PDB file of C-alpha atoms in Angstrom:
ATOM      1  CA  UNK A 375       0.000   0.000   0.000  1.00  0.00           C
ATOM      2  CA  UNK A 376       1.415   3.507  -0.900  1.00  0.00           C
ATOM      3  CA  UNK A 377       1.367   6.200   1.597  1.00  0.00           C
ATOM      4  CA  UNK A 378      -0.958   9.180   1.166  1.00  0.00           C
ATOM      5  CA  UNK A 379       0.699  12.061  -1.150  1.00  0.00           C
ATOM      6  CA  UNK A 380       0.904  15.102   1.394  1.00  0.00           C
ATOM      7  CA  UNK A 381      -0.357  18.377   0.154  1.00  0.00           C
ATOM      8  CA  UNK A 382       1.835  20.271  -1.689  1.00  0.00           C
ATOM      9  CA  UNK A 383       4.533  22.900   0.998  1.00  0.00           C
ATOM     10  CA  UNK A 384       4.680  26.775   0.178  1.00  0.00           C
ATOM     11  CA  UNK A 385       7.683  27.879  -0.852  1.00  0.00           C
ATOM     12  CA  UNK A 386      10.000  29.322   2.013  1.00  0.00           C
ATOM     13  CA  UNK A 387      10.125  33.318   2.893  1.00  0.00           C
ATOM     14  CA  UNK A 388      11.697  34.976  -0.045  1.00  0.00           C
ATOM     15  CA  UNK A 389      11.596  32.618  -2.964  1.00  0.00           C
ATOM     16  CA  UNK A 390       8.868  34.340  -4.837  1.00  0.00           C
ATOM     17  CA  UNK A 391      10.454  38.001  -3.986  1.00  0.00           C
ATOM     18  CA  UNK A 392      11.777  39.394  -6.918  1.00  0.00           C
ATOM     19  CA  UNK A 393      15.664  40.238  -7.817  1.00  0.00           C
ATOM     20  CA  UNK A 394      17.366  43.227  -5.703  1.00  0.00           C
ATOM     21  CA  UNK A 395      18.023  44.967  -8.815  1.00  0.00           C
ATOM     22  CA  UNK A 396      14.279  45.526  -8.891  1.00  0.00           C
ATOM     23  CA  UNK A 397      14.130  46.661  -5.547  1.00  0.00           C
ATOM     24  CA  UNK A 398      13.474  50.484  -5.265  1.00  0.00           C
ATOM     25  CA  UNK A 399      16.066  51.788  -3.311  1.00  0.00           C
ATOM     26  CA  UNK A 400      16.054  54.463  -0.087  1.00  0.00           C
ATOM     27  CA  UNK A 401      16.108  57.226  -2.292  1.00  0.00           C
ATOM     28  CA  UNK A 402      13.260  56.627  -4.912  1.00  0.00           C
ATOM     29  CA  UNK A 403      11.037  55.879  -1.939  1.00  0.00           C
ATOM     30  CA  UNK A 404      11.774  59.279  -0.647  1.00  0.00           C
ATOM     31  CA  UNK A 405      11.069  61.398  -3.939  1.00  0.00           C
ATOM     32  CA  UNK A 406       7.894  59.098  -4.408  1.00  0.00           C
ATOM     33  CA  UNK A 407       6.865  60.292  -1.282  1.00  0.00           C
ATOM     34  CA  UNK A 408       7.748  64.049  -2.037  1.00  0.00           C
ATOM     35  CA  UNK A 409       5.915  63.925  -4.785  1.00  0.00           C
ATOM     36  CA  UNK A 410       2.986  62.611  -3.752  1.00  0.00           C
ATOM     37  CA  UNK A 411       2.481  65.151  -0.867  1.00  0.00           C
ATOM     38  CA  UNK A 412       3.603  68.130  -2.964  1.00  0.00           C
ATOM     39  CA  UNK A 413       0.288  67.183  -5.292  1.00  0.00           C
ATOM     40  CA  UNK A 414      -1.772  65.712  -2.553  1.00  0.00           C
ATOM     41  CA  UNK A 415      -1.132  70.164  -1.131  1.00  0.00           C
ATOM     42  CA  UNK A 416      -1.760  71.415  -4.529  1.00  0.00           C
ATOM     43  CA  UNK A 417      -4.973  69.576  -4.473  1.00  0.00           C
ATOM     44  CA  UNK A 418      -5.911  70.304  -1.171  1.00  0.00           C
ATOM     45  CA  UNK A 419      -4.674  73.882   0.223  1.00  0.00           C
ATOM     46  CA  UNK A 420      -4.879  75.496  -2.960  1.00  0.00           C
ATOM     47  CA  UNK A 421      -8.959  75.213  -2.926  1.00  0.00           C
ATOM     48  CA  UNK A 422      -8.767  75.395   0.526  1.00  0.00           C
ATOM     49  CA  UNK A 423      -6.970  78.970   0.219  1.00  0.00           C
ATOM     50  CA  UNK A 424      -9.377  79.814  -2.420  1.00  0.00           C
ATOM     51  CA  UNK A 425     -12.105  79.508  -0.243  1.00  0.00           C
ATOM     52  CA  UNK A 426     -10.865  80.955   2.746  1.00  0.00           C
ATOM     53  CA  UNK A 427     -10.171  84.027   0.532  1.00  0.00           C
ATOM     54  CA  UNK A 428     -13.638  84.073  -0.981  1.00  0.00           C
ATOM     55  CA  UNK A 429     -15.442  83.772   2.206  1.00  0.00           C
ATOM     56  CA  UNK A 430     -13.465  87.140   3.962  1.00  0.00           C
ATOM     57  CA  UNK A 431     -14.321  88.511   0.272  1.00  0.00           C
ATOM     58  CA  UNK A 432     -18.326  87.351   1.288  1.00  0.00           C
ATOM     59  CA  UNK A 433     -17.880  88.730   5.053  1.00  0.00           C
ATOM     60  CA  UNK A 434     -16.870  92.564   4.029  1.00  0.00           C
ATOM     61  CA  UNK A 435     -19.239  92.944   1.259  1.00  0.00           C
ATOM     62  CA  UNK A 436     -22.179  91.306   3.814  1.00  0.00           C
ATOM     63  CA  UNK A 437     -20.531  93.994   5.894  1.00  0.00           C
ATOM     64  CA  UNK A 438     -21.461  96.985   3.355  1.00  0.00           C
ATOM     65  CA  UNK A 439     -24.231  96.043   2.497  1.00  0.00           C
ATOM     66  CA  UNK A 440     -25.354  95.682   6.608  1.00  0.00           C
ATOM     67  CA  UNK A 441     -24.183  98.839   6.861  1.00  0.00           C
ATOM     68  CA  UNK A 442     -26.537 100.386   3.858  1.00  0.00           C
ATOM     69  CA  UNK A 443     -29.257  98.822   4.788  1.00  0.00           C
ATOM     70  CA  UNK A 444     -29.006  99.424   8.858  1.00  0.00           C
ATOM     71  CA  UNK A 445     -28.315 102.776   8.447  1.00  0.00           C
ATOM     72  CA  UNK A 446     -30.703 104.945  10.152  1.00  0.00           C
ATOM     73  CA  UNK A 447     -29.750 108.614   9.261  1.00  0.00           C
ATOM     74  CA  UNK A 448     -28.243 110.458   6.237  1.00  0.00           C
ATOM     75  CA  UNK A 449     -24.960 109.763   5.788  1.00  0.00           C
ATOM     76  CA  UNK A 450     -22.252 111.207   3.377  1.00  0.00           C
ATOM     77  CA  UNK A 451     -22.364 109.495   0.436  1.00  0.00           C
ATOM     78  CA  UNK A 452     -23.564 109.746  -3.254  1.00  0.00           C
ATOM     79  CA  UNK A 453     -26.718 108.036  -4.017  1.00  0.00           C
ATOM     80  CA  UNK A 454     -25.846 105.546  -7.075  1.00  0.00           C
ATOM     81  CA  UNK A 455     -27.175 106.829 -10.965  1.00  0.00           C
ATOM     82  CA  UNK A 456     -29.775 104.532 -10.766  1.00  0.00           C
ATOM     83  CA  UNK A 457     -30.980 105.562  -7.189  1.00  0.00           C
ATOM     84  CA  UNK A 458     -30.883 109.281  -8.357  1.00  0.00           C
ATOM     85  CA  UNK A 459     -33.210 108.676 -11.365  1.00  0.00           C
ATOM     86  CA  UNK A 460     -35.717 106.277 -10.329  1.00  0.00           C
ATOM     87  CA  UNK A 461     -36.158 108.890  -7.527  1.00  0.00           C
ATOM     88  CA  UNK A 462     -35.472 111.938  -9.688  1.00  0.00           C
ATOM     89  CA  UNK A 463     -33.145 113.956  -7.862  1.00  0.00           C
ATOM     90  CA  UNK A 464     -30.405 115.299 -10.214  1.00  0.00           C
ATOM     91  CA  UNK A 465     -27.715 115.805  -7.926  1.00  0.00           C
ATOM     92  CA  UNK A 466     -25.409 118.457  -9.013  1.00  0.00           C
ATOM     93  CA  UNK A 467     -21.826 117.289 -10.434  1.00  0.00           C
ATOM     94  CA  UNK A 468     -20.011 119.826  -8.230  1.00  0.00           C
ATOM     95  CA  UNK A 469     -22.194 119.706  -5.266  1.00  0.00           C
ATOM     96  CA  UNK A 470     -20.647 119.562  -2.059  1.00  0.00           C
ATOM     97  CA  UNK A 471     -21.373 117.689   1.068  1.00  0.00           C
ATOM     98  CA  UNK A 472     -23.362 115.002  -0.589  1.00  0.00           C
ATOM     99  CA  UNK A 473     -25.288 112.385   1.964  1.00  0.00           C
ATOM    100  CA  UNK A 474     -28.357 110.195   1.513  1.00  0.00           C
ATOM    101  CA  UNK A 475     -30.368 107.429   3.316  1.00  0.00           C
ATOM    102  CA  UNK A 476     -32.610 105.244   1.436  1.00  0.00           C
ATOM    103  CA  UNK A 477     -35.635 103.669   3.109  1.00  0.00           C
ATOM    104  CA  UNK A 478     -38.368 100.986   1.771  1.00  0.00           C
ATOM    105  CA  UNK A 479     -41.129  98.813   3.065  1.00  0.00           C
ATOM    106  CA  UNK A 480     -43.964  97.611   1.205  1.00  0.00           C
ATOM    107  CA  UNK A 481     -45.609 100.523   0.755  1.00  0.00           C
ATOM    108  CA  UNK A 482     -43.532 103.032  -0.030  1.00  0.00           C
ATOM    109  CA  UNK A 483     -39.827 104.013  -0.749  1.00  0.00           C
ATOM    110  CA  UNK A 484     -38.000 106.951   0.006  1.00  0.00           C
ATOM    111  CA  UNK A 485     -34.794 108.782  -0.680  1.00  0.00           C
ATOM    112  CA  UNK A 486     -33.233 111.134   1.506  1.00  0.00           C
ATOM    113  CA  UNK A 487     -30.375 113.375   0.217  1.00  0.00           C
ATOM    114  CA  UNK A 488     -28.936 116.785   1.210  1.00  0.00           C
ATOM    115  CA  UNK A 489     -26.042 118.999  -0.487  1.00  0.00           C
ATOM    116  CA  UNK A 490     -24.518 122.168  -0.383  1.00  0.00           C
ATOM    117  CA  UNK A 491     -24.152 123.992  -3.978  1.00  0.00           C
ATOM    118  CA  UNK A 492     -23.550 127.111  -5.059  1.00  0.00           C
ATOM    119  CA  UNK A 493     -26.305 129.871  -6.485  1.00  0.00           C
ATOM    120  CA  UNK A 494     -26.099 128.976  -9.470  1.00  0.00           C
ATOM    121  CA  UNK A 495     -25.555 125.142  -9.010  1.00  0.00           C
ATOM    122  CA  UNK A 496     -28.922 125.855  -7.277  1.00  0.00           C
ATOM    123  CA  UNK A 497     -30.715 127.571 -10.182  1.00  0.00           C
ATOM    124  CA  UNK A 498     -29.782 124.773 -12.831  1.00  0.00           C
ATOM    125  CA  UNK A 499     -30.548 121.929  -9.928  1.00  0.00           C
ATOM    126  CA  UNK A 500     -34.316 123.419  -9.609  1.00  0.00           C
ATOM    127  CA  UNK A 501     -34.636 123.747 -12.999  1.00  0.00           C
ATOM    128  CA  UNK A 502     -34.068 120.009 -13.652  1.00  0.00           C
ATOM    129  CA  UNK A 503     -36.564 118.844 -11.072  1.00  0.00           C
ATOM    130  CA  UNK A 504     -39.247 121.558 -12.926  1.00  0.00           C
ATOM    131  CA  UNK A 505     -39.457 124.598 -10.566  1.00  0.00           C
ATOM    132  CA  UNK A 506     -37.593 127.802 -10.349  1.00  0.00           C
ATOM    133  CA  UNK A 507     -36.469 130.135  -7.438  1.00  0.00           C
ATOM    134  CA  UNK A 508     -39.698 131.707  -8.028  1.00  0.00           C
ATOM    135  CA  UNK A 509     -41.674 128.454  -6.681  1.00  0.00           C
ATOM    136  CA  UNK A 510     -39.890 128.442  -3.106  1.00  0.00           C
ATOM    137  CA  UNK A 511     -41.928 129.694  -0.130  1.00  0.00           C
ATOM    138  CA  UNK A 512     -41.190 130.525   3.082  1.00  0.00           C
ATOM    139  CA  UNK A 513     -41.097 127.622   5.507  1.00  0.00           C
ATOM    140  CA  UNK A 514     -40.173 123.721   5.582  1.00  0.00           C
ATOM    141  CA  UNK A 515     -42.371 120.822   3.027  1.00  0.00           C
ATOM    142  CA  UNK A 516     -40.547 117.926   4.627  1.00  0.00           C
ATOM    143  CA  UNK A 517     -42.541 116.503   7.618  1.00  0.00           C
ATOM    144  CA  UNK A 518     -41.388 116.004  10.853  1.00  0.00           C
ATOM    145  CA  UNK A 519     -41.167 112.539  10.468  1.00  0.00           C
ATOM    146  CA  UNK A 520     -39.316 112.166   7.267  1.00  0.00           C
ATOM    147  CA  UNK A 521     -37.093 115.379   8.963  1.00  0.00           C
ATOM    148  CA  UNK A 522     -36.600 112.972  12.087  1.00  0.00           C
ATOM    149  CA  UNK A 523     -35.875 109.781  10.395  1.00  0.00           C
ATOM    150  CA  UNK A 524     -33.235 111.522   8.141  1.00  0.00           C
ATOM    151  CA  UNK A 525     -31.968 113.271  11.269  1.00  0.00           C
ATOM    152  CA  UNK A 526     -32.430 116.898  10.410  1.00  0.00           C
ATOM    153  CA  UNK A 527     -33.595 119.684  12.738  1.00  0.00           C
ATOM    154  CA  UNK A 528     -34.743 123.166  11.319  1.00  0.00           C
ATOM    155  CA  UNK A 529     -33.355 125.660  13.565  1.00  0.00           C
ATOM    156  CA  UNK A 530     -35.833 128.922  13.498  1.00  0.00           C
ATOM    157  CA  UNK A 531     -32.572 131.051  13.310  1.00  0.00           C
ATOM    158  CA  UNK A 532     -31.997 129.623   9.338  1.00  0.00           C
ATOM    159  CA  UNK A 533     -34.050 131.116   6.459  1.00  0.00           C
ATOM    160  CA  UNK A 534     -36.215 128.030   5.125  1.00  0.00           C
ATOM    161  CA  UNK A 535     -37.401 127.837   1.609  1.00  0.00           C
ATOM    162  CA  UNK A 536     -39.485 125.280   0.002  1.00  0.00           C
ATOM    163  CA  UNK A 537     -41.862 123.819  -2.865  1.00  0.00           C
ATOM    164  CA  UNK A 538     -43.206 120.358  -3.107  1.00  0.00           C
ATOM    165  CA  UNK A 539     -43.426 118.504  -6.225  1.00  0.00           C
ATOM    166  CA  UNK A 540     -46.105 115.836  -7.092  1.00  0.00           C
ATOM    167  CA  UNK A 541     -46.243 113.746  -9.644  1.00  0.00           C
ATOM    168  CA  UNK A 542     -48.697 110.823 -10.442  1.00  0.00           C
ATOM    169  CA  UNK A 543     -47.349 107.169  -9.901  1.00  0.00           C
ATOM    170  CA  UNK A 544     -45.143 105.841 -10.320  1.00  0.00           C
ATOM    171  CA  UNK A 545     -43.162 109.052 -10.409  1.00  0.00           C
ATOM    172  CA  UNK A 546     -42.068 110.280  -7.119  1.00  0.00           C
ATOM    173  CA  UNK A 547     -43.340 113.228  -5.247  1.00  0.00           C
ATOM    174  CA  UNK A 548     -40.514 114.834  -4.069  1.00  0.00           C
ATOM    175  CA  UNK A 549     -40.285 117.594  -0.742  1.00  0.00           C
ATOM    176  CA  UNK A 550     -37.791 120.655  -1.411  1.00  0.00           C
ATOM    177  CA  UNK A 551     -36.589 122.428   1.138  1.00  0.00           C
ATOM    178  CA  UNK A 552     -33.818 124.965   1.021  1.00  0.00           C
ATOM    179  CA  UNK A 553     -31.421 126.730   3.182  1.00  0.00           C
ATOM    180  CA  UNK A 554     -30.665 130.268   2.025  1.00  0.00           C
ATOM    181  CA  UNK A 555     -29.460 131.716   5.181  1.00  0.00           C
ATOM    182  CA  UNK A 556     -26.208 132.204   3.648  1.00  0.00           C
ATOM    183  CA  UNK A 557     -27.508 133.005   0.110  1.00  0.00           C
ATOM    184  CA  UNK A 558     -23.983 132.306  -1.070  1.00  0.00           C
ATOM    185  CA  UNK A 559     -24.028 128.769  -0.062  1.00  0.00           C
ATOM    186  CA  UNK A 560     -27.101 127.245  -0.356  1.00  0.00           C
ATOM    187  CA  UNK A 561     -27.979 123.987   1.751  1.00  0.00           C
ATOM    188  CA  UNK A 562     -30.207 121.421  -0.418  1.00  0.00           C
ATOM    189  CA  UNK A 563     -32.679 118.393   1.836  1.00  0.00           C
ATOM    190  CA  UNK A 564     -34.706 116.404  -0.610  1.00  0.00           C
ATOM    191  CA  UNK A 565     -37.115 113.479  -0.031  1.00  0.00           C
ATOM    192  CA  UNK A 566     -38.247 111.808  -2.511  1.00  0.00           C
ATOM    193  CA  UNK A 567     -40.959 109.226  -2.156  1.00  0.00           C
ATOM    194  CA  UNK A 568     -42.011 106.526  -4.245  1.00  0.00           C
ATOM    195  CA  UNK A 569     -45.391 104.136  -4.336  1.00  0.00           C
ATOM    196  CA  UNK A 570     -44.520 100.669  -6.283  1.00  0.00           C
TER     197      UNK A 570
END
């Protein structure tokens, strides 16, 4: 009787390992490795650095625009082109002292601007919103509570001018009111108000 064939051994630790000269050696390993992180960076930190960049780029502009819209009294600044003729309040060019608030809700909207011009400036501005010198009278057209929200006061000591323009919708009716207390440099408040 013949003995039972065994099953056949493994080969021994390091007979199927192939030649040293195939072997990477210490330094290949190393650059490999170099490599491999440099692009594993590239693909991670430069989006990363892209974002972080575009997000502090998000938080100022959120920040300017915040401080637009929470603003709660005239401040110096030029109202944009487009806010100046949907509201129709051609701001002289050389005008000094330019500020403006801009409110809305869903009933009405309302821009606030003053300016300081000179006689002349002031001649040509009334002229382009379709009045004359001749159309001021004595006294204030912008309420008290437009006056407060823009945060104007009318001191009794100033000479007040003023004329009141209305226009049907959608065209805004706008409040005049002028400052001729030093006839040389007029002071301009405007509100102009707006029914969508």
């Amino acid at each position: 009787m013949t003995p039972p064939s065994l099953p056949r051994q493994a080969p021994p630790p390091g007979a199927g390992d192939p030649p040293a000269a195939t072997v990477e050696n210490r330094r290949h390993v190393v650059r490999r490795r170099w490599i491999t992180a440099i692009i594993i960076l590239l693909l991670v930190g430069v989006p990363a650095g892209y974002l972080a960049v575009s997000a502090q780029q998000s938080r100022q502009s959120g920040r300017d625009k915040a401080a637009k819209v929470g603003a709660v009294k005239v401040r110096e600044a030029w109202p944009s082109k487009v806010q100046r003729s949907i509201y129709e309040v051609p701001i002289p060019l050389m005008a000094s002292l330019v500020g403006y608030l801009e409110t809305n809700n869903w009933r009405t909207s309302r821009l606030y601007v003053q300016f300081g011009v000179t006689p002349e400036q002031l001649d040509a501005f009334l002229a382009d919103m379709g009045t004359s010198r001749e159309a001021l009278t004595p006294g204030v057209s912008i309420s008290t509570h437009d006056a407060g929200v823009a945060g104007w006061s009318w001191s009794p000591k100033h000479q007040w001018y003023a004329t009141t323009l209305d226009a049907r919708d959608p065209r805004p009716t706008r409040d005049v009111t002028v400052d001729l207390t030093k006839p040389s440099n007029p002071r301009v408040y405007v509100v102009s108000t707006t029914t969508p």
